[in-house]
XYZ file of C-alpha atoms in Angstrom:
728
model
C 0.000 0.000 0.000
C 2.774 2.556 0.711
C 3.935 1.826 -2.845
C 0.618 3.222 -4.140
C 0.968 6.381 -2.045
C 4.528 7.149 -3.135
C 3.822 6.178 -6.723
C 0.919 8.649 -6.738
C 3.085 11.418 -5.260
C 5.855 10.739 -7.792
C 3.364 10.782 -10.653
C 2.001 14.106 -9.444
C 5.453 15.690 -9.381
C 5.880 14.780 -13.065
C 2.643 16.461 -14.189
C 2.823 19.356 -16.623
C 0.031 21.886 -17.300
C -2.140 20.815 -20.239
C -1.671 23.196 -23.161
C -4.896 25.077 -23.916
C -5.510 26.833 -27.239
C -7.618 29.989 -27.065
C -7.781 31.397 -30.567
C -11.080 33.257 -30.395
C -12.506 35.936 -28.186
C -14.864 34.611 -25.566
C -17.615 36.920 -26.732
C -17.310 35.308 -30.191
C -17.804 31.724 -28.954
C -20.338 32.477 -26.202
C -23.445 30.332 -26.650
C -22.230 28.607 -29.840
C -23.557 25.264 -28.588
C -26.854 26.686 -27.306
C -30.174 26.756 -29.150
C -30.626 30.391 -28.149
C -32.667 33.223 -29.619
C -30.235 33.992 -32.447
C -30.031 30.307 -33.429
C -33.815 29.928 -33.287
C -34.264 32.889 -35.626
C -32.008 31.084 -38.099
C -33.470 27.568 -37.868
C -37.168 28.083 -36.986
C -40.130 29.337 -38.969
C -41.566 32.676 -37.877
C -44.560 30.913 -36.288
C -42.388 28.402 -34.437
C -40.038 31.136 -33.191
C -42.945 33.253 -31.934
C -44.440 30.242 -30.160
C -41.200 29.497 -28.282
C -40.705 33.159 -27.307
C -44.319 33.354 -26.052
C -43.686 30.266 -23.932
C -40.514 31.795 -22.498
C -41.894 35.272 -21.841
C -45.545 34.576 -21.036
C -45.692 30.899 -20.089
C -48.030 30.040 -22.972
C -48.287 26.432 -24.180
C -46.740 25.234 -27.424
C -49.070 23.514 -29.878
C -48.020 19.972 -30.901
C -48.087 20.901 -34.603
C -45.760 23.832 -33.926
C -43.626 21.533 -31.765
C -42.948 19.446 -34.884
C -41.584 22.533 -36.647
C -39.453 23.394 -33.624
C -38.048 19.867 -33.336
C -37.151 19.844 -37.041
C -35.216 23.077 -36.721
C -33.556 21.943 -33.495
C -32.532 18.623 -35.104
C -31.032 20.296 -38.185
C -29.042 22.680 -36.001
C -27.830 19.884 -33.718
C -26.740 17.656 -36.622
C -24.926 20.587 -38.229
C -22.951 20.867 -34.962
C -22.010 17.171 -35.018
C -24.708 15.812 -32.685
C -25.770 12.202 -33.216
C -28.064 11.730 -30.199
C -30.564 13.666 -28.125
C -31.595 13.399 -24.493
C -34.065 14.871 -22.079
C -31.741 16.389 -19.486
C -33.339 16.571 -16.036
C -32.551 16.890 -12.340
C -34.021 14.033 -10.288
C -33.900 14.057 -6.508
C -30.525 12.298 -6.481
C -28.750 15.669 -6.525
C -27.124 14.861 -9.895
C -28.345 15.363 -13.441
C -29.821 12.513 -15.476
C -29.943 11.688 -19.162
C -30.918 8.828 -21.498
C -29.477 9.186 -24.988
C -31.442 8.248 -28.114
C -30.014 8.439 -31.623
C -31.574 10.616 -34.300
C -31.088 7.501 -36.465
C -34.249 5.618 -37.524
C -34.425 2.685 -40.015
C -37.204 3.030 -42.616
C -36.873 -0.361 -44.304
C -35.145 -1.668 -47.401
C -31.755 -1.042 -45.842
C -32.372 2.688 -45.574
C -32.452 5.081 -42.600
C -33.170 8.706 -41.777
C -32.443 11.148 -38.988
C -35.685 11.500 -37.059
C -36.669 13.794 -34.198
C -40.328 14.783 -33.947
C -42.325 17.186 -31.832
C -43.511 14.361 -29.579
C -39.928 13.380 -28.830
C -39.049 16.993 -28.085
C -41.982 17.744 -25.804
C -42.217 14.517 -23.793
C -40.385 11.275 -23.080
C -41.093 8.343 -20.808
C -37.932 7.152 -19.039
C -38.125 4.285 -16.549
C -38.353 6.063 -13.197
C -38.282 3.020 -10.945
C -34.732 3.541 -9.662
C -34.938 7.267 -8.955
C -35.786 8.459 -5.419
C -39.545 8.920 -5.083
C -40.268 9.011 -1.363
C -43.116 6.518 -1.702
C -44.977 8.501 -4.379
C -45.062 5.618 -6.867
C -46.097 2.004 -6.628
C -43.984 -0.520 -8.516
C -46.669 -0.915 -11.164
C -46.685 2.864 -11.642
C -42.919 3.154 -12.061
C -43.103 5.212 -15.224
C -41.975 8.801 -15.139
C -42.386 11.558 -17.674
C -39.968 14.241 -18.762
C -41.483 17.357 -20.328
C -39.623 20.110 -22.174
C -38.912 23.355 -20.332
C -38.651 25.944 -23.143
C -37.508 28.664 -20.710
C -34.110 26.939 -20.480
C -32.528 26.598 -23.935
C -31.383 23.263 -25.345
C -27.630 22.807 -25.714
C -25.119 20.427 -27.247
C -22.601 18.707 -25.017
C -20.201 16.402 -26.794
C -22.282 14.830 -29.553
C -25.605 14.975 -27.707
C -28.436 17.486 -27.944
C -29.544 18.074 -24.336
C -33.105 19.301 -23.776
C -33.774 20.662 -20.250
C -36.959 19.097 -18.882
C -39.090 18.670 -15.794
C -39.561 15.158 -14.396
C -42.910 14.021 -12.993
C -44.431 10.727 -11.883
C -47.111 8.651 -13.605
C -49.646 10.288 -11.272
C -48.373 13.823 -11.904
C -46.280 14.568 -8.786
C -42.935 16.334 -9.206
C -39.930 14.013 -8.970
C -37.295 16.658 -9.633
C -35.900 19.983 -8.422
C -36.967 22.021 -11.451
C -40.754 21.631 -11.242
C -41.236 23.206 -7.766
C -38.722 25.916 -8.656
C -40.675 26.908 -11.767
C -43.863 27.061 -9.693
C -42.156 29.177 -7.008
C -40.779 31.555 -9.640
C -44.263 31.955 -11.107
C -45.654 32.664 -7.625
C -43.080 35.337 -6.805
C -43.543 36.878 -10.264
C -47.293 37.301 -9.752
C -46.976 38.504 -6.153
C -44.188 40.990 -6.933
C -45.962 42.412 -9.989
C -49.057 43.112 -7.857
C -46.948 45.041 -5.319
C -44.985 46.860 -8.042
C -48.271 48.299 -9.330
C -48.256 50.592 -6.267
C -45.192 52.277 -7.734
C -45.239 51.676 -11.498
C -48.274 50.584 -13.488
C -46.053 49.539 -16.406
C -44.561 46.546 -14.597
C -45.926 43.339 -16.109
C -43.322 40.769 -15.097
C -40.790 40.259 -12.304
C -37.928 37.806 -12.672
C -35.978 36.348 -9.794
C -32.269 36.412 -10.582
C -29.519 34.202 -9.200
C -25.764 34.528 -9.249
C -24.049 31.554 -7.612
C -20.439 31.317 -6.476
C -19.054 27.773 -6.717
C -16.227 26.829 -4.347
C -14.286 23.598 -4.874
C -10.995 21.788 -4.236
C -8.691 20.510 -6.974
C -6.709 17.392 -6.039
C -4.410 15.462 -8.359
C -6.314 12.431 -9.636
C -3.566 9.973 -8.620
C -3.463 11.328 -5.070
C -7.265 11.222 -4.841
C -7.350 7.643 -6.166
C -4.898 6.574 -3.457
C -7.425 7.557 -0.775
C -10.401 5.139 -0.475
C -12.332 7.717 1.569
C -12.086 10.377 -1.148
C -13.070 7.864 -3.831
C -16.151 6.601 -1.960
C -17.318 9.596 0.103
C -15.810 12.680 -1.542
C -13.948 13.648 1.635
C -11.140 12.530 3.907
C -12.445 10.613 6.927
C -9.070 10.740 8.642
C -5.725 12.476 8.255
C -3.645 14.622 10.573
C -3.478 18.337 9.805
C -0.164 19.406 8.264
C 2.155 21.802 10.073
C 1.149 24.489 7.576
C -2.471 24.913 6.655
C -4.240 28.178 5.785
C -2.982 30.160 8.793
C -0.746 32.419 6.689
C -3.582 33.319 4.295
C -1.035 33.006 1.500
C -3.258 31.007 -0.860
C -6.278 33.338 -0.747
C -6.382 35.487 -3.917
C -2.781 34.422 -4.577
C -1.234 33.518 -7.922
C -3.209 30.643 -9.420
C -0.988 27.524 -9.841
C -0.129 26.719 -13.474
C -1.978 23.389 -13.660
C -5.053 24.875 -11.992
C -4.936 27.842 -14.381
C -4.832 25.526 -17.408
C -7.838 23.663 -16.017
C -9.731 26.907 -15.431
C -9.042 28.182 -18.950
C -10.203 24.901 -20.473
C -13.304 24.893 -18.262
C -14.160 28.499 -19.059
C -13.908 27.850 -22.809
C -16.363 24.964 -22.457
C -18.630 27.183 -20.349
C -18.583 29.891 -23.022
C -19.684 27.400 -25.678
C -22.508 26.219 -23.402
C -23.648 29.772 -22.643
C -22.647 29.659 -18.963
C -21.491 33.251 -18.315
C -18.576 32.523 -15.960
C -16.610 35.656 -15.196
C -14.617 35.338 -11.962
C -11.922 32.865 -10.858
C -9.589 32.966 -7.875
C -7.828 31.036 -5.147
C -9.957 30.531 -2.042
C -8.783 30.463 1.592
C -7.780 26.806 1.979
C -4.818 25.317 0.079
C -5.870 23.916 -3.320
C -9.320 25.495 -2.906
C -10.712 27.687 -5.689
C -13.845 29.539 -6.738
C -15.569 30.497 -9.957
C -18.614 32.684 -10.379
C -20.783 33.766 -13.327
C -22.691 36.907 -14.127
C -26.152 36.607 -12.559
C -28.954 35.134 -14.661
C -32.671 34.353 -14.455
C -32.985 31.909 -11.551
C -34.231 28.840 -13.450
C -31.526 29.186 -16.099
C -28.883 29.888 -13.432
C -29.834 26.678 -11.601
C -29.537 24.689 -14.838
C -26.187 26.304 -15.547
C -24.830 25.370 -12.126
C -26.003 21.772 -12.415
C -24.453 21.523 -15.872
C -21.268 23.221 -14.695
C -20.636 20.674 -11.939
C -20.845 17.874 -14.490
C -18.592 19.741 -16.921
C -16.069 20.460 -14.152
C -15.719 16.736 -13.466
C -15.194 15.895 -17.130
C -12.675 18.682 -17.762
C -10.809 17.759 -14.570
C -10.162 14.268 -15.924
C -8.372 15.814 -18.943
C -6.071 17.653 -16.560
C -5.466 14.707 -14.195
C -7.443 16.390 -11.430
C -10.244 15.267 -9.157
C -12.763 17.989 -8.242
C -13.998 17.810 -4.657
C -17.351 19.546 -4.210
C -17.851 18.230 -0.656
C -18.527 20.979 1.879
C -15.724 19.788 4.180
C -13.277 17.465 2.405
C -10.419 18.293 4.784
C -10.452 18.874 8.533
C -8.630 21.919 9.866
C -9.108 24.142 6.805
C -12.102 26.006 5.404
C -14.873 24.071 3.722
C -16.704 25.019 0.534
C -20.017 26.762 0.011
C -22.120 27.940 -2.892
C -23.184 31.501 -2.174
C -26.553 32.249 -3.802
C -26.917 35.932 -4.732
C -30.624 36.621 -5.206
C -32.627 39.595 -6.382
C -35.843 40.563 -8.190
C -35.954 42.585 -11.422
C -38.838 44.016 -13.424
C -39.490 43.914 -17.159
C -38.888 47.685 -17.065
C -35.264 47.092 -16.087
C -35.458 47.932 -12.373
C -33.673 45.881 -9.720
C -36.202 45.913 -6.876
C -33.450 45.451 -4.285
C -31.365 48.354 -5.511
C -31.853 51.815 -3.950
C -32.916 54.491 -6.420
C -32.539 58.230 -6.852
C -36.034 59.346 -5.842
C -38.158 58.888 -2.698
C -40.703 56.869 -4.710
C -38.104 54.425 -6.080
C -36.603 54.136 -2.604
C -39.990 53.400 -1.081
C -40.308 50.602 -3.609
C -36.832 49.370 -2.633
C -37.723 49.474 1.072
C -40.935 47.599 0.399
C -39.168 44.634 -1.177
C -36.183 44.880 1.169
C -38.264 44.797 4.359
C -40.675 42.176 3.023
C -37.725 39.908 2.283
C -36.420 40.332 5.835
C -39.910 39.595 7.187
C -40.151 36.486 4.983
C -36.801 35.207 6.264
C -37.746 35.924 9.888
C -41.088 34.145 9.635
C -39.602 31.153 7.817
C -36.025 30.904 9.095
C -36.412 27.228 10.016
C -37.697 26.346 6.536
C -34.821 28.262 4.975
C -32.387 26.362 7.196
C -34.008 23.075 6.153
C -33.468 23.970 2.483
C -29.692 23.770 2.931
C -29.571 20.743 5.247
C -27.447 17.751 4.246
C -24.995 15.351 5.836
C -22.111 17.104 4.105
C -23.241 20.678 4.873
C -23.570 19.799 8.580
C -19.770 19.921 8.700
C -19.947 23.677 7.986
C -23.209 24.823 9.553
C -23.029 24.779 13.316
C -19.386 23.733 13.277
C -16.370 25.916 13.980
C -16.543 28.004 10.843
C -18.909 30.540 9.345
C -21.729 30.629 8.493
C -23.558 29.118 11.467
C -26.725 27.025 11.527
C -28.618 30.015 12.968
C -30.236 32.037 10.196
C -29.713 35.783 10.631
C -29.790 38.786 8.299
C -26.981 41.342 8.031
C -27.869 44.666 6.382
C -25.125 47.147 7.344
C -25.090 50.313 9.477
C -26.844 52.764 7.163
C -29.814 50.549 6.425
C -30.078 49.661 10.098
C -30.343 53.385 10.885
C -32.950 53.809 8.151
C -35.083 50.994 9.563
C -34.769 52.434 13.064
C -36.084 55.781 11.809
C -38.920 54.119 9.907
C -39.872 52.196 13.037
C -40.762 55.497 14.695
C -43.239 56.538 11.996
C -46.611 57.586 13.398
C -49.252 54.888 13.402
C -52.012 55.927 11.003
C -52.117 59.140 8.972
C -48.907 61.130 8.642
C -48.696 64.873 9.219
C -47.328 66.961 6.305
C -44.148 67.546 8.330
C -43.674 63.806 8.904
C -44.226 63.058 5.223
C -41.659 65.667 4.205
C -39.140 64.464 6.783
C -39.603 60.834 5.742
C -39.290 61.452 2.030
C -36.452 63.953 2.155
C -34.359 62.904 5.138
C -34.998 59.172 5.557
C -36.176 57.538 2.347
C -34.657 60.103 0.011
C -31.128 59.565 1.289
C -30.976 55.796 0.857
C -28.785 55.942 -2.285
C -25.897 56.754 0.074
C -26.115 53.141 1.212
C -24.230 52.151 -1.917
C -21.162 53.808 -0.396
C -21.578 51.843 2.811
C -19.600 48.671 3.354
C -22.676 46.450 3.549
C -20.618 43.317 2.914
C -18.104 43.508 5.746
C -19.739 40.776 7.837
C -18.747 37.419 6.353
C -20.385 35.314 9.065
C -24.072 35.993 8.465
C -25.867 33.275 6.464
C -28.123 35.837 4.771
C -26.606 39.246 4.034
C -27.630 42.294 2.029
C -24.755 43.223 -0.277
C -25.778 46.505 -1.880
C -28.335 45.423 -4.501
C -29.075 41.793 -3.632
C -29.279 39.314 -0.791
C -26.540 36.732 -0.530
C -27.551 33.365 0.928
C -24.125 32.182 2.066
C -25.103 29.006 3.882
C -25.887 26.969 0.748
C -23.579 23.952 0.498
C -21.134 23.483 -2.373
C -22.700 20.138 -3.388
C -26.255 21.479 -3.317
C -28.624 21.896 -6.218
C -29.449 25.630 -6.087
C -33.080 24.840 -6.921
C -33.801 23.700 -3.365
C -32.935 26.959 -1.530
C -34.196 29.049 -4.446
C -37.584 27.324 -4.340
C -37.936 28.086 -0.639
C -36.652 31.662 -0.837
C -38.886 32.633 -3.741
C -41.867 30.868 -2.149
C -41.572 32.612 1.221
C -41.057 36.008 -0.427
C -44.089 35.408 -2.671
C -46.245 34.537 0.330
C -44.990 37.593 2.214
C -45.699 39.945 -0.689
C -49.233 38.556 -1.013
C -49.842 39.181 2.691
C -48.306 42.655 2.442
C -50.593 43.692 -0.406
C -53.624 42.388 1.474
C -52.711 44.458 4.553
C -51.918 47.623 2.566
C -55.168 47.398 0.593
C -57.095 46.949 3.830
C -55.645 50.183 5.267
C -56.395 52.067 2.049
C -60.010 50.850 1.952
C -60.943 50.657 5.638
C -58.783 53.404 7.168
C -58.931 55.705 4.124
C -55.144 56.085 4.186
C -53.221 57.215 1.157
C -51.091 54.601 -0.557
C -47.756 55.920 0.800
C -49.150 56.154 4.321
C -50.519 52.628 4.178
C -47.189 51.280 2.923
C -45.247 53.125 5.635
C -47.593 51.856 8.341
C -47.264 48.212 7.321
C -43.494 48.431 6.841
C -43.216 49.986 10.297
C -44.966 46.993 11.859
C -42.812 44.557 9.894
C -39.640 46.221 11.162
C -40.857 45.865 14.742
C -41.866 42.232 14.416
C -38.797 41.125 12.408
C -35.924 42.972 14.070
C -34.784 39.869 16.015
C -33.475 38.340 12.788
C -31.158 41.306 12.180
C -27.646 40.890 13.541
C -24.682 43.187 12.990
C -22.076 41.383 15.110
C -19.930 38.287 14.784
C -22.413 35.696 13.593
C -21.084 32.554 15.224
C -19.759 31.268 18.533
C -21.273 30.665 21.967
C -22.119 34.317 22.596
C -24.208 34.511 19.418
C -25.876 31.179 20.193
C -27.009 32.526 23.574
C -28.176 35.789 22.023
C -30.042 33.944 19.257
C -31.803 31.787 21.835
C -32.995 34.936 23.652
C -34.338 36.231 20.341
C -36.256 33.021 19.692
C -34.213 32.015 16.653
C -33.756 28.324 15.925
C -30.375 26.614 16.049
C -30.813 23.319 14.214
C -27.234 22.093 13.925
C -27.958 18.727 12.351
C -29.905 17.611 9.301
C -32.418 15.421 11.198
C -33.278 18.419 13.410
C -33.417 20.889 10.520
C -35.496 18.801 8.103
C -38.458 18.662 10.507
C -39.446 22.135 9.307
C -40.077 20.721 5.834
C -43.026 18.660 7.046
C -44.523 21.218 9.412
C -48.091 22.434 8.972
C -46.645 25.847 8.141
C -44.682 24.368 5.226
C -47.659 22.354 3.953
C -49.875 25.449 4.038
C -47.264 27.615 2.308
C -46.674 25.259 -0.609
C -50.345 24.386 -0.954
C -51.516 28.015 -0.983
C -49.000 28.942 -3.681
C -49.540 25.766 -5.722
C -45.856 24.824 -5.508
C -46.198 21.329 -4.023
C -48.969 19.250 -2.507
C -48.624 17.404 0.790
C -47.629 14.151 -0.901
C -44.793 15.859 -2.785
C -43.522 17.632 0.346
C -43.584 14.460 2.442
C -41.843 12.525 -0.333
C -38.988 15.029 -0.429
C -38.592 14.844 3.327
C -38.492 11.054 3.126
C -35.871 11.145 0.363
C -33.643 13.661 2.125
C -33.748 11.969 5.522
C -33.039 8.610 3.892
C -30.143 10.084 1.944
C -28.730 11.440 5.197
C -28.824 7.945 6.712
C -27.184 6.380 3.663
C -24.397 8.976 3.532
C -23.483 8.415 7.187
C -23.829 4.659 6.734
C -21.402 4.650 3.796
C -18.923 6.859 5.650
C -19.074 4.554 8.674
C -18.366 1.494 6.560
C -15.489 3.170 4.751
C -13.965 4.490 7.980
C -14.193 1.070 9.636
C -12.527 -0.536 6.631
C -9.672 1.986 6.468
C -9.107 1.914 10.227
C -8.941 -1.870 10.509
C -7.491 -2.843 7.131
C -5.055 0.025 6.507
C -4.212 1.880 9.705
C -4.090 -0.921 12.304
C -2.015 -3.373 10.193
C 0.468 -0.578 9.398
C 0.722 0.318 13.091
C 1.310 -3.330 13.992
C 3.989 -3.583 11.290
C 5.810 -0.558 12.710
C 5.317 -1.859 16.222
C 7.050 -5.102 15.161
C 9.990 -3.056 13.880
C 10.227 -1.400 17.294
C 9.954 -4.759 19.051
C 12.786 -6.137 16.924
C 14.828 -3.078 17.788
C 14.204 -3.613 21.508
C 15.133 -7.288 21.196
C 18.372 -6.326 19.464
C 19.248 -3.858 22.191
C 18.570 -6.514 24.814
C 20.847 -8.976 23.032
C 23.663 -6.446 22.864
C 23.305 -4.665 26.221
C 21.648 -7.279 28.401
C 19.779 -6.067 31.492
C 20.672 -2.406 30.887
C 18.722 -2.404 27.589
C 15.622 -0.850 29.241
C 17.375 2.454 29.720
C 18.411 2.545 26.055
C 15.049 1.280 24.794
C 12.906 3.488 27.004
C 11.438 5.574 24.144
C 10.862 2.526 21.952
C 9.008 0.783 24.772
C 6.868 3.870 25.348
C 6.091 3.986 21.639
C 5.118 0.319 21.615
C 2.689 0.903 24.494
C 1.307 4.085 22.965
C 0.693 2.357 19.637
C -1.040 -0.508 21.432
C -3.354 1.891 23.264
C -4.355 3.573 19.994
C -4.897 0.217 18.268
C -7.095 -0.929 21.146
C -9.110 2.316 21.025
C -9.575 2.049 17.261
C -10.767 -1.543 17.382
C -13.114 -0.989 20.307
C -14.652 2.136 18.731
C -15.044 0.481 15.323
C -16.852 -2.370 17.085
C -19.082 0.138 18.923
C -19.790 1.960 15.659
C -20.661 -1.278 13.872
C -23.008 -2.287 16.692
C -24.703 1.113 16.732
C -25.066 0.952 12.957
C -26.615 -2.480 13.203
C -29.117 -1.227 15.805
C -29.991 1.754 13.627
C -30.467 -0.420 10.535
C -33.032 -2.512 12.392
C -35.200 0.551 13.035
C -38.218 0.851 10.753
C -38.979 4.472 11.633
C -36.811 6.609 9.335
C -36.754 9.526 11.810
C -35.477 7.327 14.620
C -32.954 5.774 12.274
C -31.651 9.206 11.219
C -31.340 10.286 14.852
C -29.500 7.077 15.698
C -27.024 7.658 12.893
C -26.661 11.323 13.843
C -26.243 11.009 17.606
C -25.016 7.422 18.106
C -23.041 6.401 15.011
C -21.532 9.655 13.733
C -19.912 10.793 17.041
C -17.771 7.639 16.969
C -16.193 8.868 13.717
C -14.318 11.520 15.677
C -13.125 8.992 18.257
C -11.808 6.635 15.589
C -10.256 9.468 13.631
C -8.476 10.859 16.685
C -6.587 7.625 17.319
C -5.861 7.020 13.619
C -4.439 10.525 13.294
C -2.276 9.993 16.379
C -0.865 6.835 14.810
C -0.092 8.796 11.636
C 2.271 10.931 13.726
C 3.876 7.907 15.402
C 4.320 5.460 12.519
C 7.292 5.613 10.149
C 6.360 7.838 7.180
C 7.775 5.239 4.787
C 5.230 2.722 6.040
C 2.134 4.951 6.228
C -0.245 3.773 3.473
C -2.560 6.790 3.086
C -1.623 9.903 1.173
C -1.159 12.628 3.800
C -2.748 16.044 4.038
C 0.524 17.800 3.194
C 0.593 15.872 -0.098
C -3.095 16.304 -0.904
C -3.200 20.017 -0.110
C 0.188 21.273 -1.210
C 0.945 19.261 -4.334
C -0.250 21.240 -7.331
């Protein structure tokens, strides 16, 4: 086994950056492999083009006859680009993307064939859905699933396959994917936001939610990664002693990008340009061999598709560069983990960002309306928002010893805090002329100055306002963005609906003017939601105590957090907005809690295997070397050997104590796992894995890591942290 480790290290040292040709400007190749608006104008009839654009902009349905025209144009374009197959590309509840490729080829008899792709094949397919997670939605005899084209996300060519983004639903119509609820949530927030925008601008007809994600990841040489069974099977290291140098010098962060990593990034970005993924930013992150890339923001549904596609592309490109991409939230102990910051905002068809302060009191009142309603939505639904980012892997970040914490709070900066404090003191009811003037000129009218304020200085808050958007920082790096985006857009939609109802009631019943009614409601929201606002250091014991006083939840583990998903509040929210029915919500809970169990189960099995089959035998082998050394000293020096062999004898005993602790804890872990596996109740099983099985990981790891420091480096079988993190 040591041979594999040193062979991998040697191979890594001989790597050279892959040469990347970049002959064209990125703007020239952007979207070349996407069936976008320009391509549709070229390949579709006027009627077909209009039908697709109506579907994208207004949500109208596409007639099957027109679908035949669209599919013909799409096929001709795809074949001209070298495509031989097509697939409905969807996002089942596995967390990965899924695809089943079918050839355009179709025999027509007499030894002849044609390329065929009809409207029916474009609009709908029927893949076998029996092996995808369903949470009990389907019976075995109803195992069929249906994929249906989502025209709002353009088709694209990857390799030689035309990929058509689709939703995925069961035989009985329930959503079995991430995209379907997201599309419903985006429709809900669109309708709710447009209704509120009418207070300020009658010309607003559509509001789009936008998303700009930031993807953090680790790059590890593929040979080094392959030498670690834990990385191969779980995506993270289950043991390994921290190196003498980690991230404490902050010398990697924003530093010069290593040559091999730069070649990978350039290759990846070229592929992204062709696929229409607007990546713009790249840099070193805090931890060694950790990096980040980020795109320009996009419409939320398209941005989610782009991120899901990107993660797949990153894996494929990495293989060309002899890298392994680690998306896990905490692949290495002792250094920062990875997140996927979700930057979210709302924009109108008139070109206004609703979360960006304006230049007039009226535009600022609109900004405050959406700003405060978002804060209120987060405060009222903080547990549901926390549940949206819960996973076995993200638990290593949230509630652990790094930011952000498991407690959801909102950071807005000093100037906006002062503005809200002043608004809180607005008179209840009708405003005097003096109050109106003071509000509009001295409070609301001066909000544009906030753009000069450092609203982003607090890096510990999970949900922060960053000038013209909210940044949801607690999303995990492995997550599908659709999950948190569905929740965020749903809770904001619900809040905006409630807000409009309350404002209209004051206008009708209390005879208040529109501005007065808006101010009155916003004032009450500030009062009732201020506990979610936090300007200090957003993690640690002090904040936990303060959060408890404020009544904020602190669900540190996935089994605790996921409970909010099946609360009456969640059922009512999704039902009222038409996003999911009770069956769909319960199914998702079932799938996520079961996935949590399986992830911990796999990690436990892998850790037990490595500890007993790799670490313990190596320790015994080194212990035998020490024993032979002691025997030799005894033969040479006789009874005085103990003085000379004192350290060796201590080492022998210390190694034995660690071996005993490892074996006893692996046995305990196996027994606890066996007990948990016999539980029929999935909630009890998840709790058993969380609170009985998982804590033993740390015990086993502690003793394995101690042995790593004691055993001869030449004998140690597992690639060490210093090699994984500092070989690039």
